[in-house]
mmCIF file of N, CA and C in Angstrom:
data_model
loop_
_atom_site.group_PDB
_atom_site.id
_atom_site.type_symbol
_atom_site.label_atom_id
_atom_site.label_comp_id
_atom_site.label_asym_id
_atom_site.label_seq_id
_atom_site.Cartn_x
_atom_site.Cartn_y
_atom_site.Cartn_z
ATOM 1 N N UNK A 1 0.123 6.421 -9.822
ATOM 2 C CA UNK A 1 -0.465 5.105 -9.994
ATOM 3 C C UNK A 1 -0.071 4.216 -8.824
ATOM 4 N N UNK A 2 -1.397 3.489 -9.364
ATOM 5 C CA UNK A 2 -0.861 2.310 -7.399
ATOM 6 C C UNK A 2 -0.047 0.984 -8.312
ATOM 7 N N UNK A 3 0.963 0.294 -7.768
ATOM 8 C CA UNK A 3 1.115 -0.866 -8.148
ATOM 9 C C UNK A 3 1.372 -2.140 -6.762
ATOM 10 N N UNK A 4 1.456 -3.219 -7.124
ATOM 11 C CA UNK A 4 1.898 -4.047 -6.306
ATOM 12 C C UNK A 4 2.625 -5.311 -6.224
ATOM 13 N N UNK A 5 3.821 -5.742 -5.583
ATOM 14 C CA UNK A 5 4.026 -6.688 -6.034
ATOM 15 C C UNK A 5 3.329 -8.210 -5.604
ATOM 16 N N UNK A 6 3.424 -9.051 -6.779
ATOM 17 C CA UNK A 6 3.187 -9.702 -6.886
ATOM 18 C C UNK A 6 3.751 -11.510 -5.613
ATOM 19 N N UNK A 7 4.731 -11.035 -5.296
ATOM 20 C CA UNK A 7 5.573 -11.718 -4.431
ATOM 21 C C UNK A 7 5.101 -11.595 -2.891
ATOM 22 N N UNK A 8 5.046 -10.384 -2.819
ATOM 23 C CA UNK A 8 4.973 -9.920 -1.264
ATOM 24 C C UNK A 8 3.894 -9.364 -0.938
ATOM 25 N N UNK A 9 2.956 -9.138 -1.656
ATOM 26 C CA UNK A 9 1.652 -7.762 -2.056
ATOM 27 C C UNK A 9 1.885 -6.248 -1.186
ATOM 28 N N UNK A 10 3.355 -5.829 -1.272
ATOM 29 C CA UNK A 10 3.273 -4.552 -0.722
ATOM 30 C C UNK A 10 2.403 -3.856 -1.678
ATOM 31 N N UNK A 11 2.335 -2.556 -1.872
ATOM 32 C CA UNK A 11 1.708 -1.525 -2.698
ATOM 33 C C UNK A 11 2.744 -0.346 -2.252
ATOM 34 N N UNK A 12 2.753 0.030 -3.991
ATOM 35 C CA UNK A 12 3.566 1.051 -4.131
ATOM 36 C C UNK A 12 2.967 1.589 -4.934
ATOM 37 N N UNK A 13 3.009 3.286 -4.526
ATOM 38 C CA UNK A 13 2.512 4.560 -5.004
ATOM 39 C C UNK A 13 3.752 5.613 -5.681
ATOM 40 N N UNK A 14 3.958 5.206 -7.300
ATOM 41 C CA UNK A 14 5.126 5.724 -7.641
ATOM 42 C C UNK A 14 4.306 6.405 -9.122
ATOM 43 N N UNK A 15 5.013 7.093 -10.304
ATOM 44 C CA UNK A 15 4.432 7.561 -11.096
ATOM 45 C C UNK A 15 4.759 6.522 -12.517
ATOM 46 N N UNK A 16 5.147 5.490 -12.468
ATOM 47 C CA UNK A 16 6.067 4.475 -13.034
ATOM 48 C C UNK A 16 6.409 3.752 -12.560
ATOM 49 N N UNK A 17 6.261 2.383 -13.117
ATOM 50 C CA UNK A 17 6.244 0.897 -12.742
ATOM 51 C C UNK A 17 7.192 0.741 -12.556
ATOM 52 N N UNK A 18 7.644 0.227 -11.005
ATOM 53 C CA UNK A 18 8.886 0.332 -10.536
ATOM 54 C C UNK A 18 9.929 -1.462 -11.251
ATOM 55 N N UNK A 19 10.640 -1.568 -11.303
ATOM 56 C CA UNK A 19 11.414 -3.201 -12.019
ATOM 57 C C UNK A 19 11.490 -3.734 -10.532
ATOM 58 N N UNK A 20 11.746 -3.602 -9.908
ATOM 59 C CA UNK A 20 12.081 -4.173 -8.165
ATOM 60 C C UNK A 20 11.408 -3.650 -7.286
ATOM 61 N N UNK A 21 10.790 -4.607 -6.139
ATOM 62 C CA UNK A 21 10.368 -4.660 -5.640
ATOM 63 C C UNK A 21 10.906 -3.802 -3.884
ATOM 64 N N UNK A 22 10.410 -2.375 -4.069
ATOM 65 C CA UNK A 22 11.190 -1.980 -2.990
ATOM 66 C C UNK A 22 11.167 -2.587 -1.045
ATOM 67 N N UNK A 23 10.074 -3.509 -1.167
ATOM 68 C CA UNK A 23 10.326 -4.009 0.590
ATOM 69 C C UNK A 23 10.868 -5.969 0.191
ATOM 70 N N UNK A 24 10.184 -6.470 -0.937
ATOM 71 C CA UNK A 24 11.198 -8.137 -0.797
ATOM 72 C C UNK A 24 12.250 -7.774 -2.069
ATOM 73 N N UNK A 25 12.513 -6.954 -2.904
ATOM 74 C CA UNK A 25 13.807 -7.030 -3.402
ATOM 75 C C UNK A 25 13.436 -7.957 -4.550
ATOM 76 N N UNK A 26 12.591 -8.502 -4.993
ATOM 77 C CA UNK A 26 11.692 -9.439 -6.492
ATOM 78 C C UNK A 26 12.116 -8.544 -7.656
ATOM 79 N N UNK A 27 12.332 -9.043 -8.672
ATOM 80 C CA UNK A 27 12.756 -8.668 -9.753
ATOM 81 C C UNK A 27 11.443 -8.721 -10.757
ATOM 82 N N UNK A 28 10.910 -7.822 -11.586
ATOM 83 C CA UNK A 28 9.815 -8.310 -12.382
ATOM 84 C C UNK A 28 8.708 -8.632 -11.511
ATOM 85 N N UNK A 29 8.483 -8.635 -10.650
ATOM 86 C CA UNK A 29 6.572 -8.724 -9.906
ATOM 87 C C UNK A 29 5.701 -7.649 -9.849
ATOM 88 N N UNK A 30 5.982 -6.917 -10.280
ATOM 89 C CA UNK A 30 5.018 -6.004 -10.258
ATOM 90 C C UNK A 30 3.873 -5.789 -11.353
ATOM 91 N N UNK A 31 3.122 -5.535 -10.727
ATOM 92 C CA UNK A 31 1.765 -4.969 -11.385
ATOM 93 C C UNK A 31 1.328 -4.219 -11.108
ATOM 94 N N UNK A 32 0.362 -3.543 -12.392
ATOM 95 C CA UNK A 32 -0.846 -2.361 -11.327
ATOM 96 C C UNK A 32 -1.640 -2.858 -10.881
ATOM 97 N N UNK A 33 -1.717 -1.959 -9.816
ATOM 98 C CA UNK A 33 -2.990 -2.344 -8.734
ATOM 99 C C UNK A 33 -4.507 -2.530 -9.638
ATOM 100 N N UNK A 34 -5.307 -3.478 -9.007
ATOM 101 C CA UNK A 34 -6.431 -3.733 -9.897
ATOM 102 C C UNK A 34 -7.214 -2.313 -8.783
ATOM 103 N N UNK A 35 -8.383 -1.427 -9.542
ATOM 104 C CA UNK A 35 -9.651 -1.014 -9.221
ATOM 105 C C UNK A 35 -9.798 -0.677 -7.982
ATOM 106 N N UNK A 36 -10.290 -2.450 -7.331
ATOM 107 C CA UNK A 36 -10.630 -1.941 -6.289
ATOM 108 C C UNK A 36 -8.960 -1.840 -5.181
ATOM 109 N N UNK A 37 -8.053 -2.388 -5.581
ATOM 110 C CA UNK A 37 -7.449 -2.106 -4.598
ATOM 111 C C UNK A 37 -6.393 -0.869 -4.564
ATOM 112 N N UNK A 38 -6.234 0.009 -5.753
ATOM 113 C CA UNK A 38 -6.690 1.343 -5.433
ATOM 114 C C UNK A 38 -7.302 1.830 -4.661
ATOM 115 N N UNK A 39 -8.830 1.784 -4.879
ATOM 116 C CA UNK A 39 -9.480 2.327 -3.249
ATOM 117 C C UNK A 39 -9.091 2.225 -2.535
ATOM 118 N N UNK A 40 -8.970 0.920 -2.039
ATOM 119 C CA UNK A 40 -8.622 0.182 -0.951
ATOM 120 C C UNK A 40 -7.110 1.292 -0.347
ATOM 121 N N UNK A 41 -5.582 1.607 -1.494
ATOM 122 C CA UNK A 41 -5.000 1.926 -0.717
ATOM 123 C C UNK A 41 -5.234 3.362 -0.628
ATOM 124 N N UNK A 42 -6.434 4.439 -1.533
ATOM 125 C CA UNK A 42 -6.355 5.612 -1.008
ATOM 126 C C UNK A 42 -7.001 5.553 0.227
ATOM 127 N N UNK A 43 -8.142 4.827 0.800
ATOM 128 C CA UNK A 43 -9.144 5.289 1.790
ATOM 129 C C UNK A 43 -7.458 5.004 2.794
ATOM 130 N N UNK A 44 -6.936 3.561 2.796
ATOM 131 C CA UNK A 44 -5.951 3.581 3.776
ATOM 132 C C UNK A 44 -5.240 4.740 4.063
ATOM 133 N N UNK A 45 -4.289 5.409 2.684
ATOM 134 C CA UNK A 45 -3.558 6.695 2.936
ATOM 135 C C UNK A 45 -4.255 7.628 3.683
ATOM 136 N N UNK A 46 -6.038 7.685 3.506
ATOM 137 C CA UNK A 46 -6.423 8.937 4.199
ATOM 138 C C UNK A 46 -6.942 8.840 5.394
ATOM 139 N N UNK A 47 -6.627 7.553 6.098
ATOM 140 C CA UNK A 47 -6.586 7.236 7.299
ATOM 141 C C UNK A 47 -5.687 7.995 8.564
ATOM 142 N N UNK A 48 -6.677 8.456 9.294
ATOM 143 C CA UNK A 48 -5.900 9.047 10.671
ATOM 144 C C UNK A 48 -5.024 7.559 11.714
ATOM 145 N N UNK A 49 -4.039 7.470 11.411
ATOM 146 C CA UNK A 49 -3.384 6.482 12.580
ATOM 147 C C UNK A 49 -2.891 7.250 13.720
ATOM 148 N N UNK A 50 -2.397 8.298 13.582
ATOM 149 C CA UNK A 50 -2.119 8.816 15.044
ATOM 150 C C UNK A 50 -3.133 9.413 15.651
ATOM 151 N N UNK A 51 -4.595 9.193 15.436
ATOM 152 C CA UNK A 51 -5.543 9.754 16.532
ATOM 153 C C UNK A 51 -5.795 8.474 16.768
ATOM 154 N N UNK A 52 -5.895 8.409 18.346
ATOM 155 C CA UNK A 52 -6.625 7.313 19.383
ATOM 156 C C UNK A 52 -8.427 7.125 19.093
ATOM 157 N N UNK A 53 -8.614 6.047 19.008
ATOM 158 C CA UNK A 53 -9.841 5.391 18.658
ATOM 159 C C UNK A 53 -10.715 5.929 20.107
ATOM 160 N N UNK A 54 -10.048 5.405 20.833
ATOM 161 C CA UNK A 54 -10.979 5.363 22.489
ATOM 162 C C UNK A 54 -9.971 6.324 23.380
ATOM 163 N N UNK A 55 -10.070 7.011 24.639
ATOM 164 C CA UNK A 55 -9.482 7.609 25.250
ATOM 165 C C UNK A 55 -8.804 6.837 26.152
ATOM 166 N N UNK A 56 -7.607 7.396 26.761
ATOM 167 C CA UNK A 56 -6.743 6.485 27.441
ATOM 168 C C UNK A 56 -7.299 6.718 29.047
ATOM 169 N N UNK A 57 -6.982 5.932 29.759
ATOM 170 C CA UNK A 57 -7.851 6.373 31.240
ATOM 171 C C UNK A 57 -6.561 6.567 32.155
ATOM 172 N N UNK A 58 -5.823 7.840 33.034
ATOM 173 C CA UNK A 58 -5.058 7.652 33.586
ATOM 174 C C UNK A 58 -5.332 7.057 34.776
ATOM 175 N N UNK A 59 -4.074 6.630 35.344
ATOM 176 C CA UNK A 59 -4.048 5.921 36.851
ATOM 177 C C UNK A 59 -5.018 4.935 37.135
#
């Protein structure tokens, strides 16, 4: 399940609603992620970041 907190809007992908907030340290902010922002963080996870968009040009 996706959740997020409410404080900071990280998103966390755990199997159980975490009590603290693992990047601001918030006690109690969490929620599940609504619908769409699920999508939102699988398409992100299945995002290539280490391939280059455009080619680099040497020299």
């Amino acid at each position: 399940m996706i959740f997020v907190c409410d404080h900071c809007h990280f998103e966390i992908e755990a199997g159980s609603k975490p009590c603290q907030c693992p990047d601001c340290g918030k006690l109690g902010r969490i929620r599940t992620a609504t619908a769409e922002e699920g999508r939102a963080f699988q398409a992100r996870k299945r995002e290539d970041v280490w391939r280059d968009a455009a080619p680099v040009l040497a020299g």
